[in-house]
PDB file of C-alpha atoms in Angstrom:
ATOM      1  CA  MET A   1     -18.895   6.412 -20.030  1.00 50.00           C
ATOM      2  CA  SER A   2     -18.069   4.614 -22.741  1.00 54.00           C
ATOM      3  CA  GLN A   3     -14.500   3.182 -22.813  1.00 54.00           C
ATOM      4  CA  GLY A   4     -12.912   6.406 -24.490  1.00 62.00           C
ATOM      5  CA  GLU A   5     -15.082   9.118 -23.363  1.00 61.00           C
ATOM      6  CA  GLY A   6     -12.865   6.801 -19.356  1.00 64.00           C
ATOM      7  CA  GLY A   7      -9.325   7.449 -21.505  1.00 78.00           C
ATOM      8  CA  LEU A   8      -9.957  10.404 -22.656  1.00 83.00           C
ATOM      9  CA  ARG A   9     -10.312  11.342 -18.468  1.00 83.00           C
ATOM     10  CA  GLU A  10      -8.224   9.586 -17.082  1.00 82.00           C
ATOM     11  CA  ARG A  11      -5.719  11.662 -20.022  1.00 86.00           C
ATOM     12  CA  LYS A  12      -7.168  15.115 -19.186  1.00 90.00           C
ATOM     13  CA  LYS A  13      -6.736  14.487 -15.265  1.00 89.00           C
ATOM     14  CA  LEU A  14      -3.032  13.377 -16.109  1.00 85.00           C
ATOM     15  CA  GLN A  15      -2.229  16.429 -18.090  1.00 91.00           C
ATOM     16  CA  THR A  16      -4.007  18.868 -15.518  1.00 94.00           C
ATOM     17  CA  ARG A  17      -1.827  17.036 -12.769  1.00 92.00           C
ATOM     18  CA  ALA A  18       1.406  17.658 -15.148  1.00 89.00           C
ATOM     19  CA  ALA A  19       0.650  21.412 -15.401  1.00 94.00           C
ATOM     20  CA  LEU A  20       0.114  21.987 -11.694  1.00 95.00           C
ATOM     21  CA  THR A  21       3.820  20.372 -10.835  1.00 91.00           C
ATOM     22  CA  ASP A  22       5.365  21.349 -13.085  1.00 91.00           C
ATOM     23  CA  ALA A  23       3.634  25.790 -12.456  1.00 95.00           C
ATOM     24  CA  ALA A  24       5.110  24.259  -8.968  1.00 94.00           C
ATOM     25  CA  LEU A  25       8.144  24.211 -10.133  1.00 91.00           C
ATOM     26  CA  ARG A  26       8.622  26.270 -11.770  1.00 93.00           C
ATOM     27  CA  LEU A  27       7.352  28.866  -9.610  1.00 95.00           C
ATOM     28  CA  ALA A  28       9.383  27.410  -5.890  1.00 94.00           C
ATOM     29  CA  LEU A  29      13.089  27.106  -8.210  1.00 91.00           C
ATOM     30  CA  ALA A  30      12.024  31.214  -9.437  1.00 93.00           C
ATOM     31  CA  LYS A  31      10.629  32.535  -5.994  1.00 93.00           C
ATOM     32  CA  GLY A  32      11.737  30.073  -3.331  1.00 91.00           C
ATOM     33  CA  PRO A  33       8.257  27.021  -2.145  1.00 92.00           C
ATOM     34  CA  ASP A  34       7.736  29.158   0.800  1.00 91.00           C
ATOM     35  CA  ASN A  35       6.928  32.807  -0.629  1.00 94.00           C
ATOM     36  CA  VAL A  36       4.642  30.221  -3.538  1.00 95.00           C
ATOM     37  CA  THR A  37       0.927  29.903  -2.904  1.00 96.00           C
ATOM     38  CA  ALA A  38      -1.226  27.669  -3.831  1.00 96.00           C
ATOM     39  CA  GLU A  39      -3.667  30.368  -6.068  1.00 97.00           C
ATOM     40  CA  GLU A  40      -0.296  31.540  -7.509  1.00 97.00           C
ATOM     41  CA  ILE A  41      -0.335  27.672  -9.548  1.00 97.00           C
ATOM     42  CA  ALA A  42      -3.513  27.026 -10.278  1.00 97.00           C
ATOM     43  CA  GLU A  43      -3.307  30.835 -12.480  1.00 97.00           C
ATOM     44  CA  ALA A  44      -0.161  29.030 -14.282  1.00 97.00           C
ATOM     45  CA  ALA A  45      -1.353  26.297 -15.106  1.00 96.00           C
ATOM     46  CA  ASP A  46      -4.653  27.861 -16.217  1.00 95.00           C
ATOM     47  CA  VAL A  47      -7.149  26.378 -13.750  1.00 96.00           C
ATOM     48  CA  SER A  48      -9.434  27.480 -11.175  1.00 96.00           C
ATOM     49  CA  VAL A  49      -7.728  27.195  -7.393  1.00 96.00           C
ATOM     50  CA  ARG A  50     -11.300  24.821  -6.430  1.00 96.00           C
ATOM     51  CA  THR A  51      -9.268  22.431  -9.237  1.00 96.00           C
ATOM     52  CA  PHE A  52      -6.135  22.668  -7.229  1.00 96.00           C
ATOM     53  CA  PHE A  53      -7.110  21.186  -3.624  1.00 95.00           C
ATOM     54  CA  ASN A  54      -9.181  18.461  -5.924  1.00 94.00           C
ATOM     55  CA  TYR A  55      -5.875  17.276  -6.346  1.00 92.00           C
ATOM     56  CA  PHE A  56      -3.476  18.338  -3.775  1.00 92.00           C
ATOM     57  CA  PRO A  57      -4.173  19.053  -0.891  1.00 89.00           C
ATOM     58  CA  HIS A  58      -0.923  21.970   0.174  1.00 89.00           C
ATOM     59  CA  LYS A  59       1.062  23.062  -1.589  1.00 93.00           C
ATOM     60  CA  GLU A  60       3.911  21.077  -0.696  1.00 92.00           C
ATOM     61  CA  TYR A  61       2.894  18.056  -2.269  1.00 91.00           C
ATOM     62  CA  ALA A  62       2.096  19.928  -5.790  1.00 92.00           C
ATOM     63  CA  ILE A  63       6.284  20.670  -5.643  1.00 92.00           C
ATOM     64  CA  LEU A  64       7.415  18.075  -4.538  1.00 89.00           C
ATOM     65  CA  GLY A  65       4.946  16.844  -7.305  1.00 84.00           C
ATOM     66  CA  ARG A  66       3.652  13.793  -5.693  1.00 78.00           C
ATOM     67  CA  ASN A  67       2.444  10.803  -7.768  1.00 79.00           C
ATOM     68  CA  PRO A  68      -0.460   8.696  -6.446  1.00 81.00           C
ATOM     69  CA  ALA A  69      -0.052   5.892 -10.238  1.00 82.00           C
ATOM     70  CA  HIS A  70       3.712   5.259  -8.260  1.00 85.00           C
ATOM     71  CA  LEU A  71       2.242   4.580  -5.555  1.00 90.00           C
ATOM     72  CA  GLU A  72      -0.786   2.179  -6.701  1.00 91.00           C
ATOM     73  CA  SER A  73       2.160   0.322  -9.141  1.00 92.00           C
ATOM     74  CA  ALA A  74       3.696  -0.447  -5.930  1.00 94.00           C
ATOM     75  CA  LEU A  75       0.364  -1.928  -4.787  1.00 96.00           C
ATOM     76  CA  GLU A  76       0.128  -4.062  -8.203  1.00 95.00           C
ATOM     77  CA  LEU A  77       4.012  -4.952  -7.844  1.00 95.00           C
ATOM     78  CA  ILE A  78       3.411  -6.601  -4.658  1.00 96.00           C
ATOM     79  CA  ALA A  79      -0.047  -7.640  -5.310  1.00 95.00           C
ATOM     80  CA  THR A  80       1.424  -9.563  -8.616  1.00 95.00           C
ATOM     81  CA  ALA A  81       5.345 -10.467  -8.029  1.00 95.00           C
ATOM     82  CA  PRO A  82       5.723 -13.628  -8.758  1.00 94.00           C
ATOM     83  CA  ALA A  83       5.801 -16.625  -5.753  1.00 90.00           C
ATOM     84  CA  GLU A  84       9.920 -17.136  -6.618  1.00 93.00           C
ATOM     85  CA  GLN A  85      11.170 -13.411  -6.540  1.00 94.00           C
ATOM     86  CA  SER A  86      12.326 -11.602  -3.347  1.00 95.00           C
ATOM     87  CA  PRO A  87      10.807  -9.099  -1.719  1.00 95.00           C
ATOM     88  CA  LEU A  88      13.991  -7.008  -1.974  1.00 95.00           C
ATOM     89  CA  THR A  89      13.705  -7.809  -5.629  1.00 95.00           C
ATOM     90  CA  THR A  90      10.316  -6.904  -6.160  1.00 95.00           C
ATOM     91  CA  MET A  91      11.452  -3.135  -4.477  1.00 95.00           C
ATOM     92  CA  TRP A  92      13.673  -2.883  -6.003  1.00 94.00           C
ATOM     93  CA  LEU A  93      12.182  -3.157  -8.983  1.00 92.00           C
ATOM     94  CA  ILE A  94       9.424  -0.214  -7.766  1.00 92.00           C
ATOM     95  CA  VAL A  95      11.893   1.895  -7.002  1.00 90.00           C
ATOM     96  CA  ARG A  96      13.478   1.125 -10.839  1.00 87.00           C
ATOM     97  CA  ASP A  97      10.641   2.621 -12.409  1.00 84.00           C
ATOM     98  CA  VAL A  98      10.003   5.364 -10.640  1.00 81.00           C
ATOM     99  CA  LEU A  99      13.588   6.623 -10.332  1.00 81.00           C
ATOM    100  CA  ARG A 100      12.809   6.206 -14.188  1.00 79.00           C
ATOM    101  CA  ASP A 101       9.988   8.397 -14.859  1.00 73.00           C
ATOM    102  CA  LEU A 102      11.889  11.057 -12.708  1.00 70.00           C
ATOM    103  CA  MET A 103      14.179  11.180 -14.989  1.00 71.00           C
ATOM    104  CA  ALA A 104      12.451  10.968 -17.399  1.00 63.00           C
ATOM    105  CA  GLU A 105      10.629  14.126 -16.915  1.00 60.00           C
ATOM    106  CA  GLY A 106      14.673  15.934 -16.035  1.00 60.00           C
ATOM    107  CA  GLU A 107      12.898  16.510 -12.386  1.00 60.00           C
ATOM    108  CA  LEU A 108      14.685  14.465 -10.195  1.00 63.00           C
ATOM    109  CA  SER A 109      18.228  17.008  -9.278  1.00 64.00           C
ATOM    110  CA  ARG A 110      15.462  19.959  -9.858  1.00 72.00           C
ATOM    111  CA  ARG A 111      13.152  18.794  -7.022  1.00 76.00           C
ATOM    112  CA  GLY A 112      16.099  17.465  -4.874  1.00 74.00           C
ATOM    113  CA  GLU A 113      17.236  20.482  -4.192  1.00 75.00           C
ATOM    114  CA  LEU A 114      13.707  22.302  -3.199  1.00 82.00           C
ATOM    115  CA  ILE A 115      13.680  19.551  -1.314  1.00 81.00           C
ATOM    116  CA  MET A 116      17.145  19.938   0.298  1.00 75.00           C
ATOM    117  CA  GLY A 117      16.684  23.785   1.209  1.00 81.00           C
ATOM    118  CA  SER A 118      13.092  23.933   2.379  1.00 85.00           C
ATOM    119  CA  PRO A 119      12.163  22.608   5.923  1.00 88.00           C
ATOM    120  CA  SER A 120       9.610  22.397   5.086  1.00 89.00           C
ATOM    121  CA  LEU A 121       9.098  20.534   2.255  1.00 89.00           C
ATOM    122  CA  LEU A 122      10.398  17.456   3.849  1.00 86.00           C
ATOM    123  CA  TYR A 123       8.908  17.355   5.933  1.00 89.00           C
ATOM    124  CA  HIS A 124       5.549  17.046   3.654  1.00 89.00           C
ATOM    125  CA  LEU A 125       8.452  14.454   2.155  1.00 86.00           C
ATOM    126  CA  MET A 126       8.660  12.800   5.268  1.00 88.00           C
ATOM    127  CA  LEU A 127       5.162  12.703   5.502  1.00 89.00           C
ATOM    128  CA  SER A 128       4.577  12.159   3.327  1.00 89.00           C
ATOM    129  CA  SER A 129       6.755   9.096   2.435  1.00 89.00           C
ATOM    130  CA  MET A 130       5.344   6.860   5.458  1.00 92.00           C
ATOM    131  CA  ASP A 131       2.202   6.398   4.569  1.00 92.00           C
ATOM    132  CA  ASP A 132       3.790   4.779   1.404  1.00 93.00           C
ATOM    133  CA  GLU A 133       5.474   2.901   4.296  1.00 95.00           C
ATOM    134  CA  ARG A 134       2.547   1.856   5.721  1.00 96.00           C
ATOM    135  CA  GLN A 135       0.875   1.423   2.677  1.00 96.00           C
ATOM    136  CA  LEU A 136       3.698   0.062   0.556  1.00 97.00           C
ATOM    137  CA  SER A 137       4.414  -2.545   4.047  1.00 97.00           C
ATOM    138  CA  ALA A 138       0.894  -3.622   4.305  1.00 97.00           C
ATOM    139  CA  ALA A 139       1.049  -5.436   1.083  1.00 97.00           C
ATOM    140  CA  LEU A 140       4.122  -7.005   1.653  1.00 97.00           C
ATOM    141  CA  THR A 141       3.619  -8.678   4.868  1.00 97.00           C
ATOM    142  CA  GLU A 142       0.465  -9.303   2.601  1.00 96.00           C
ATOM    143  CA  ARG A 143       3.218 -11.550   0.723  1.00 95.00           C
ATOM    144  CA  ILE A 144       5.270 -12.784   2.584  1.00 95.00           C
ATOM    145  CA  GLY A 145       3.623 -13.289   6.312  1.00 94.00           C
ATOM    146  CA  ASP A 146       6.607 -11.402   8.098  1.00 96.00           C
ATOM    147  CA  PRO A 147       5.901  -8.283   9.002  1.00 96.00           C
ATOM    148  CA  LEU A 148       8.698  -7.132  11.469  1.00 96.00           C
ATOM    149  CA  ARG A 149      10.868  -8.510   8.197  1.00 95.00           C
ATOM    150  CA  ALA A 150       8.478  -6.382   5.267  1.00 96.00           C
ATOM    151  CA  ARG A 151       8.438  -2.985   6.890  1.00 96.00           C
ATOM    152  CA  LEU A 152      12.643  -3.272   7.490  1.00 95.00           C
ATOM    153  CA  ILE A 153      12.874  -4.039   3.641  1.00 95.00           C
ATOM    154  CA  VAL A 154      10.369  -0.971   2.566  1.00 96.00           C
ATOM    155  CA  SER A 155      12.511   0.919   4.679  1.00 94.00           C
ATOM    156  CA  ALA A 156      15.800   0.100   3.773  1.00 93.00           C
ATOM    157  CA  ALA A 157      14.934   0.254   0.183  1.00 93.00           C
ATOM    158  CA  GLY A 158      13.499   4.129   0.833  1.00 89.00           C
ATOM    159  CA  THR A 159      16.625   4.604   2.726  1.00 90.00           C
ATOM    160  CA  ALA A 160      18.609   4.015   0.128  1.00 88.00           C
ATOM    161  CA  CYS A 161      16.878   5.903  -2.292  1.00 84.00           C
ATOM    162  CA  ARG A 162      16.738   8.850  -0.205  1.00 82.00           C
ATOM    163  CA  VAL A 163      20.855   8.360  -0.091  1.00 85.00           C
ATOM    164  CA  ALA A 164      21.661   7.420  -3.761  1.00 82.00           C
ATOM    165  CA  VAL A 165      19.293  10.209  -4.715  1.00 76.00           C
ATOM    166  CA  GLU A 166      21.757  13.008  -2.707  1.00 78.00           C
ATOM    167  CA  LEU A 167      25.092  11.385  -3.571  1.00 83.00           C
ATOM    168  CA  HIS A 168      23.472  11.868  -6.919  1.00 76.00           C
ATOM    169  CA  LYS A 169      23.518  15.224  -5.526  1.00 73.00           C
ATOM    170  CA  ASP A 170      26.879  15.618  -4.580  1.00 77.00           C
ATOM    171  CA  ALA A 171      27.945  13.712  -7.272  1.00 77.00           C
ATOM    172  CA  PRO A 172      26.644  15.179 -10.628  1.00 72.00           C
ATOM    173  CA  ASP A 173      28.247  13.028 -12.734  1.00 79.00           C
ATOM    174  CA  SER A 174      27.353   9.749 -11.107  1.00 78.00           C
ATOM    175  CA  ALA A 175      23.745   8.357 -12.435  1.00 82.00           C
ATOM    176  CA  PRO A 176      21.198   7.777  -9.537  1.00 80.00           C
ATOM    177  CA  ALA A 177      20.163   4.674 -11.043  1.00 84.00           C
ATOM    178  CA  ASP A 178      24.461   3.123 -10.289  1.00 89.00           C
ATOM    179  CA  LEU A 179      23.856   3.994  -7.007  1.00 89.00           C
ATOM    180  CA  VAL A 180      20.908   2.813  -6.262  1.00 89.00           C
ATOM    181  CA  ASP A 181      22.085  -0.341  -8.012  1.00 92.00           C
ATOM    182  CA  ALA A 182      24.989  -0.753  -6.087  1.00 92.00           C
ATOM    183  CA  ALA A 183      22.892   1.026  -2.061  1.00 91.00           C
ATOM    184  CA  PHE A 184      20.933  -2.714  -3.532  1.00 93.00           C
ATOM    185  CA  GLN A 185      23.205  -4.482  -4.132  1.00 93.00           C
ATOM    186  CA  LEU A 186      24.502  -3.724  -0.198  1.00 91.00           C
ATOM    187  CA  LEU A 187      21.222  -4.478   1.019  1.00 92.00           C
ATOM    188  CA  ALA A 188      20.966  -8.161  -0.649  1.00 91.00           C
ATOM    189  CA  GLN A 189      24.784  -9.144   0.604  1.00 90.00           C
ATOM    190  CA  GLY A 190      23.966  -7.460   4.393  1.00 87.00           C
ATOM    191  CA  ILE A 191      25.862  -3.949   5.175  1.00 84.00           C
ATOM    192  CA  ASP A 192      27.788  -5.644   8.392  1.00 84.00           C
ATOM    193  CA  PRO A 193      28.957  -8.588   7.673  1.00 81.00           C
ATOM    194  CA  ASP A 194      30.711  -8.864  10.403  1.00 83.00           C
ATOM    195  CA  TYR A 195      28.100  -7.881  12.097  1.00 80.00           C
ATOM    196  CA  GLN A 196      27.201 -10.166  16.742  1.00 75.00           C
ATOM    197  CA  LYS A 197      24.482  -9.477  18.735  1.00 69.00           C
ATOM    198  CA  GLY A 198      25.271  -7.878  21.625  1.00 64.00           C
ATOM    199  CA  SER A 199      29.407  -7.548  21.120  1.00 59.00           C
ATOM    200  CA  SER A 200      31.521  -5.662  22.793  1.00 54.00           C
TER     201      SER A 200
END
């Protein structure tokens, strides 16, 4: 297969994934996520049910808009980060890129509202986030050689992003990117500089 054919194939795959996630979000907003089926999503995206399951293991991942390219890019950023770049800075760059994509697609608020109102979506988001954290932590551990520090940094970065999105939902006029920046600044400075082990 030529490079041009490979590029065309990849673009078609991205278009199909986008059509499925768009259809899933649209149907979930209209009917509620619990009332949407994979068959309906496939039909709305004009693909077969088999094609749907080639991209997503279940409807919740389609509604969540899970994009494997984000994880692949994040792992690449960790692997290629300059030696002098702090791990927290690397995680901020990862979160910044994902947030930028979500904001460009105009889906942050809409998906956020759905997720917060659906125990099923929250459960699947938690499962997928745990898997992402596991892979990111393994990659960061390989880079810095400290599994405890690596896991704490990855977990704290994910929490900072989640908290920022929740605060944006409560205060829509706030900019998600600014909230994320402020959260990471707090992490960098120490969220409780007065902490003393074992103090009463």
